[in-house]
């Protein structure tokens, strides 16, 4: 059986190291594009991912690793212990010298979230937790979130979704208290965890969701695929992340418009 305390200590250790390195040396040498001109990777994304993957392999040799830039194991299933690594989440913000970027690691066992941690580099804060241990910001417990209706909450939607399907999501925004956009899934999760926004809609990769999903589960945040399929942490999915009542009402709005 997995030692959750050991996982927590090791994940916090490696993410705090990454955060300190980025804060001491906010710098990159190279920027390349991946799937499109706004999908970026820098030499720092790669060097951080290599550091984290090396650390995880050394401390958890039996585990599988899914990591964004390709230095993990590319597992075909989620049996046993699986780590999901996003070395810099919000690379565009990092390149543009915006404050909002994060590093994150999600830990799953037999496909179930057990632990996650998100470090907000520039705010120097670490959010972590899981269904069994609760949610924390820098050792302080986070409160269970109020289950507010859609018309009482701020929402956030990924840029890409708004570009591709403005009509559906315009309707969603007009049924809410308003829209905020941040450019980093990790940072949005930290805002959901502290009740600033209550809903987040987008098409995300497993490493965008893994850590926040594990922490959020402890305080009333769910990740719900919009097409009604079960969540699959080995592929990209269009999902709503958020508290229950607002999520249900958002799904109703989307199905009415579509
Ligand atoms: C991206 C950011 C962005 C979200 C994209 C992600 P990356 O992650 O989180 O806010 O809208 O879906 O891919 O590429 O900067 O790690
Ligand atoms: Ca990334
Ligand atoms: Ca990401």
CSV table of C-alpha atoms and ligand atoms in Angstrom, one decimal:
chain,number,residue,atom,x,y,z
A,1,UNK,CA,0.0,0.0,0.0
A,2,UNK,CA,1.2,3.5,-0.8
A,3,UNK,CA,2.7,5.6,1.8
A,4,UNK,CA,0.8,8.9,1.3
A,5,UNK,CA,3.0,10.8,3.8
A,6,UNK,CA,6.2,9.8,2.0
A,7,UNK,CA,4.6,10.9,-1.4
A,8,UNK,CA,3.6,14.2,0.1
A,9,UNK,CA,7.0,14.9,1.6
A,10,UNK,CA,8.9,14.0,-1.6
A,11,UNK,CA,6.5,15.9,-4.0
A,12,UNK,CA,6.7,19.0,-1.8
A,13,UNK,CA,10.5,18.8,-1.7
A,14,UNK,CA,10.9,18.6,-5.5
A,15,UNK,CA,8.3,21.3,-6.2
A,16,UNK,CA,9.8,23.7,-3.7
A,17,UNK,CA,13.3,23.1,-5.3
A,18,UNK,CA,11.8,23.9,-8.7
A,19,UNK,CA,10.1,27.0,-7.4
A,20,UNK,CA,13.3,28.3,-5.8
A,21,UNK,CA,15.3,27.7,-8.9
A,22,UNK,CA,12.7,29.6,-11.0
A,23,UNK,CA,12.5,32.5,-8.5
A,24,UNK,CA,16.3,32.8,-8.3
A,25,UNK,CA,16.8,32.7,-12.0
A,26,UNK,CA,13.8,33.8,-14.0
A,27,UNK,CA,15.4,33.2,-17.3
A,28,UNK,CA,15.2,31.1,-20.5
A,29,UNK,CA,17.4,30.8,-23.5
A,30,UNK,CA,15.3,29.2,-26.2
A,31,UNK,CA,11.6,29.2,-27.1
A,32,UNK,CA,10.1,26.7,-29.6
A,33,UNK,CA,6.6,26.1,-30.8
A,34,UNK,CA,4.8,22.7,-30.5
A,35,UNK,CA,1.3,22.2,-32.0
A,36,UNK,CA,0.7,25.8,-33.0
A,37,UNK,CA,2.4,29.2,-32.7
A,38,UNK,CA,0.9,29.8,-29.2
A,39,UNK,CA,1.8,26.4,-27.8
A,40,UNK,CA,5.3,27.1,-26.5
A,41,UNK,CA,8.1,25.2,-24.8
A,42,UNK,CA,11.3,26.7,-23.4
A,43,UNK,CA,14.6,25.2,-22.4
A,44,UNK,CA,13.4,25.7,-18.7
A,45,UNK,CA,10.3,23.6,-19.3
A,46,UNK,CA,12.6,20.8,-20.5
A,47,UNK,CA,15.3,21.1,-17.8
A,48,UNK,CA,12.6,21.3,-15.0
A,49,UNK,CA,10.8,18.2,-16.4
A,50,UNK,CA,14.1,16.3,-16.5
A,51,UNK,CA,14.9,17.2,-12.9
A,52,UNK,CA,11.5,16.2,-11.7
A,53,UNK,CA,11.4,12.9,-13.7
A,54,UNK,CA,14.9,12.0,-12.5
A,55,UNK,CA,13.8,12.7,-8.9
A,56,UNK,CA,10.6,10.7,-9.2
A,57,UNK,CA,12.4,7.7,-10.8
A,58,UNK,CA,14.9,7.7,-8.0
A,59,UNK,CA,12.4,7.9,-5.2
A,60,UNK,CA,9.5,5.8,-6.7
A,61,UNK,CA,11.2,3.4,-9.1
A,62,UNK,CA,8.0,1.3,-9.4
A,63,UNK,CA,5.8,4.2,-10.6
A,64,UNK,CA,4.9,5.3,-14.1
A,65,UNK,CA,5.3,8.9,-15.1
A,66,UNK,CA,3.2,10.9,-17.6
A,67,UNK,CA,4.9,14.2,-18.3
A,68,UNK,CA,4.2,16.9,-20.8
A,69,UNK,CA,7.5,17.3,-22.6
A,70,UNK,CA,8.0,13.6,-23.1
A,71,UNK,CA,10.6,12.5,-20.6
A,72,UNK,CA,8.3,10.2,-18.7
A,73,UNK,CA,7.3,6.6,-19.5
A,74,UNK,CA,4.2,7.1,-21.8
A,75,UNK,CA,2.1,4.5,-19.9
A,76,UNK,CA,-0.7,2.7,-21.7
A,77,UNK,CA,-2.8,2.2,-18.5
A,78,UNK,CA,-3.1,3.7,-15.1
A,79,UNK,CA,-2.4,0.6,-13.0
A,80,UNK,CA,-0.4,1.2,-9.8
A,81,UNK,CA,1.2,4.5,-8.9
A,82,UNK,CA,1.2,7.1,-11.7
A,83,UNK,CA,2.7,10.6,-11.5
A,84,UNK,CA,1.5,13.4,-13.9
A,85,UNK,CA,4.0,16.2,-14.3
A,86,UNK,CA,3.5,19.7,-15.8
A,87,UNK,CA,6.9,21.4,-15.4
A,88,UNK,CA,5.8,24.9,-16.3
A,89,UNK,CA,2.0,25.4,-16.7
A,90,UNK,CA,1.4,28.7,-18.4
A,91,UNK,CA,4.5,28.8,-20.5
A,92,UNK,CA,3.1,31.7,-22.6
A,93,UNK,CA,2.8,33.7,-19.4
A,94,UNK,CA,6.4,32.7,-18.4
A,95,UNK,CA,7.7,33.8,-21.8
A,96,UNK,CA,5.8,37.1,-21.6
A,97,UNK,CA,7.0,37.7,-18.1
A,98,UNK,CA,3.5,37.5,-16.6
A,99,UNK,CA,3.4,36.3,-13.0
A,100,UNK,CA,0.8,33.6,-13.6
A,101,UNK,CA,2.6,30.2,-14.1
A,102,UNK,CA,2.9,27.1,-12.0
A,103,UNK,CA,4.6,23.8,-11.6
A,104,UNK,CA,2.5,20.8,-10.7
A,105,UNK,CA,2.5,17.1,-10.0
A,106,UNK,CA,-0.6,14.9,-9.6
A,107,UNK,CA,-0.4,11.4,-8.1
A,108,UNK,CA,-2.8,8.6,-8.9
A,109,UNK,CA,-3.2,5.1,-7.8
A,110,UNK,CA,-5.1,2.6,-10.0
A,111,UNK,CA,-6.5,5.6,-11.8
A,112,UNK,CA,-7.8,7.4,-8.7
A,113,UNK,CA,-6.4,10.7,-7.5
A,114,UNK,CA,-4.6,10.4,-4.2
A,115,UNK,CA,-2.4,13.6,-4.0
A,116,UNK,CA,-1.6,16.7,-5.9
A,117,UNK,CA,0.5,19.8,-5.5
A,118,UNK,CA,0.6,23.1,-7.4
A,119,UNK,CA,3.3,25.7,-6.8
A,120,UNK,CA,2.5,29.3,-7.7
A,121,UNK,CA,6.0,30.4,-8.4
A,122,UNK,CA,5.8,34.1,-8.3
A,123,UNK,CA,3.4,34.3,-5.3
A,124,UNK,CA,5.7,31.8,-3.5
A,125,UNK,CA,2.8,29.6,-2.4
A,126,UNK,CA,2.2,25.9,-2.5
A,127,UNK,CA,-1.2,24.3,-2.7
A,128,UNK,CA,-1.5,20.6,-2.0
A,129,UNK,CA,-3.7,17.8,-0.7
A,130,UNK,CA,-5.9,14.9,-1.8
A,131,UNK,CA,-9.2,13.2,-1.0
A,132,UNK,CA,-7.9,11.5,2.2
A,133,UNK,CA,-5.8,14.3,3.7
A,134,UNK,CA,-7.7,17.5,2.8
A,135,UNK,CA,-6.5,20.6,0.9
A,136,UNK,CA,-3.9,23.0,2.1
A,137,UNK,CA,-2.1,26.2,1.2
A,138,UNK,CA,1.3,26.5,2.8
A,139,UNK,CA,0.3,24.1,5.7
A,140,UNK,CA,-3.0,26.0,6.3
A,141,UNK,CA,-6.2,24.0,5.7
A,142,UNK,CA,-8.5,25.2,2.9
A,143,UNK,CA,-12.2,25.4,3.6
A,144,UNK,CA,-14.9,23.4,1.9
A,145,UNK,CA,-16.3,25.6,-0.9
A,146,UNK,CA,-19.9,27.0,-0.9
A,147,UNK,CA,-22.0,25.2,-3.4
A,148,UNK,CA,-23.3,28.4,-5.1
A,149,UNK,CA,-25.5,28.6,-8.2
A,150,UNK,CA,-24.1,29.7,-11.6
A,151,UNK,CA,-25.6,33.2,-11.4
A,152,UNK,CA,-23.6,33.9,-8.2
A,153,UNK,CA,-20.1,32.7,-9.4
A,154,UNK,CA,-17.3,34.1,-11.6
A,155,UNK,CA,-16.2,31.6,-14.2
A,156,UNK,CA,-13.1,31.1,-16.3
A,157,UNK,CA,-12.9,29.6,-19.8
A,158,UNK,CA,-9.8,28.6,-21.7
A,159,UNK,CA,-8.8,31.0,-24.5
A,160,UNK,CA,-8.8,28.2,-27.1
A,161,UNK,CA,-12.4,27.3,-26.3
A,162,UNK,CA,-13.6,30.9,-26.6
A,163,UNK,CA,-11.8,31.2,-30.0
A,164,UNK,CA,-13.4,28.0,-31.3
A,165,UNK,CA,-16.9,28.3,-29.9
A,166,UNK,CA,-17.7,31.8,-28.8
A,167,UNK,CA,-21.5,31.4,-29.1
A,168,UNK,CA,-21.9,28.6,-26.6
A,169,UNK,CA,-19.6,30.1,-24.1
A,170,UNK,CA,-21.0,33.6,-24.4
A,171,UNK,CA,-24.3,32.2,-23.2
A,172,UNK,CA,-22.5,30.5,-20.3
A,173,UNK,CA,-20.8,33.8,-19.3
A,174,UNK,CA,-24.0,35.7,-19.4
A,175,UNK,CA,-25.6,33.3,-17.0
A,176,UNK,CA,-22.8,33.7,-14.5
A,177,UNK,CA,-21.4,36.7,-12.5
A,178,UNK,CA,-18.7,37.2,-15.2
A,179,UNK,CA,-15.6,35.9,-16.9
A,180,UNK,CA,-11.9,36.0,-15.8
A,181,UNK,CA,-9.0,34.6,-17.8
A,182,UNK,CA,-5.5,33.7,-16.6
A,183,UNK,CA,-3.5,31.6,-19.1
A,184,UNK,CA,-2.5,28.8,-16.6
A,185,UNK,CA,-4.6,25.9,-15.6
A,186,UNK,CA,-2.6,25.5,-12.4
A,187,UNK,CA,-3.2,29.1,-11.4
A,188,UNK,CA,-6.9,28.8,-12.2
A,189,UNK,CA,-7.0,25.7,-9.9
A,190,UNK,CA,-5.4,27.7,-7.1
A,191,UNK,CA,-8.1,30.3,-7.6
A,192,UNK,CA,-10.9,27.7,-7.5
A,193,UNK,CA,-9.4,26.2,-4.4
A,194,UNK,CA,-9.6,29.5,-2.6
A,195,UNK,CA,-13.1,30.3,-3.9
A,196,UNK,CA,-12.3,33.3,-6.2
A,197,UNK,CA,-13.9,31.6,-9.2
A,198,UNK,CA,-16.1,28.6,-9.0
A,199,UNK,CA,-16.0,27.1,-12.6
A,200,UNK,CA,-13.4,26.5,-15.2
A,201,UNK,CA,-14.2,25.2,-18.7
A,202,UNK,CA,-11.7,24.0,-21.3
A,203,UNK,CA,-10.1,21.1,-23.1
A,204,UNK,CA,-7.2,19.9,-21.0
A,205,UNK,CA,-4.4,17.4,-21.2
A,206,UNK,CA,-4.0,15.0,-18.2
A,207,UNK,CA,-1.1,17.0,-16.7
A,208,UNK,CA,-3.2,20.2,-16.7
A,209,UNK,CA,-5.9,18.6,-14.6
A,210,UNK,CA,-4.2,15.9,-12.5
A,211,UNK,CA,-2.9,17.8,-9.5
A,212,UNK,CA,-5.8,20.2,-9.2
A,213,UNK,CA,-8.3,17.4,-9.5
A,214,UNK,CA,-6.7,15.5,-6.6
A,215,UNK,CA,-6.6,18.6,-4.3
A,216,UNK,CA,-10.0,19.9,-5.3
A,217,UNK,CA,-11.7,16.6,-4.5
A,218,UNK,CA,-11.1,17.3,-0.8
A,219,UNK,CA,-13.1,20.5,-0.8
A,220,UNK,CA,-16.0,20.1,-3.2
A,221,UNK,CA,-14.4,20.6,-6.7
A,222,UNK,CA,-15.2,18.0,-9.3
A,223,UNK,CA,-13.9,17.5,-12.9
A,224,UNK,CA,-16.8,16.6,-15.2
A,225,UNK,CA,-16.5,15.7,-18.9
A,226,UNK,CA,-19.0,17.8,-20.9
A,227,UNK,CA,-19.9,14.8,-23.2
A,228,UNK,CA,-21.0,12.7,-20.2
A,229,UNK,CA,-18.2,10.2,-20.7
A,230,UNK,CA,-16.1,9.0,-17.7
A,231,UNK,CA,-12.9,10.9,-17.1
A,232,UNK,CA,-9.9,9.4,-18.8
A,233,UNK,CA,-6.6,10.6,-17.5
A,234,UNK,CA,-4.7,9.3,-20.5
A,235,UNK,CA,-6.3,11.7,-23.1
A,236,UNK,CA,-7.4,15.3,-23.6
A,237,UNK,CA,-10.9,16.0,-22.5
A,238,UNK,CA,-13.4,18.9,-22.7
A,239,UNK,CA,-14.4,19.3,-19.0
A,240,UNK,CA,-16.0,21.6,-16.5
A,241,UNK,CA,-14.1,21.9,-13.3
A,242,UNK,CA,-16.0,23.3,-10.4
A,243,UNK,CA,-18.4,23.1,-7.5
A,244,UNK,CA,-21.5,20.9,-8.0
A,245,UNK,CA,-24.5,23.1,-8.4
A,246,UNK,CA,-22.8,25.6,-10.7
A,247,UNK,CA,-21.4,22.7,-12.8
A,248,UNK,CA,-24.8,21.2,-13.3
A,249,UNK,CA,-26.3,24.5,-14.3
A,250,UNK,CA,-23.4,25.2,-16.7
A,251,UNK,CA,-24.0,21.7,-18.3
A,252,UNK,CA,-27.7,22.6,-18.7
A,253,UNK,CA,-26.8,25.9,-20.4
A,254,UNK,CA,-24.3,24.3,-22.7
A,255,UNK,CA,-26.7,21.5,-23.8
A,256,UNK,CA,-29.5,24.1,-24.4
A,257,UNK,CA,-27.2,26.2,-26.7
A,258,UNK,CA,-25.6,23.3,-28.6
B,1,LIG,C1,-1.7,25.5,-20.9
B,1,LIG,C2,-2.2,26.5,-19.9
B,1,LIG,C3,-3.4,27.2,-20.5
B,1,LIG,C4,-4.5,26.2,-20.9
B,1,LIG,C5,-4.0,25.2,-21.9
B,1,LIG,C6,-2.8,24.5,-21.3
B,1,LIG,P1,1.0,24.9,-20.8
B,1,LIG,O1,-0.6,24.7,-20.4
B,1,LIG,O2,-2.6,25.9,-18.7
B,1,LIG,O3,-4.0,28.1,-19.6
B,1,LIG,O4,-5.6,26.9,-21.5
B,1,LIG,O5,-5.0,24.3,-22.1
B,1,LIG,O6,-2.2,23.6,-22.3
B,1,LIG,O7,1.1,24.4,-22.2
B,1,LIG,O8,1.4,26.3,-20.6
B,1,LIG,O9,1.6,23.9,-19.9
B,2,LIG,CA1,3.5,22.9,-19.4
B,3,LIG,CA1,-0.2,22.8,-18.8
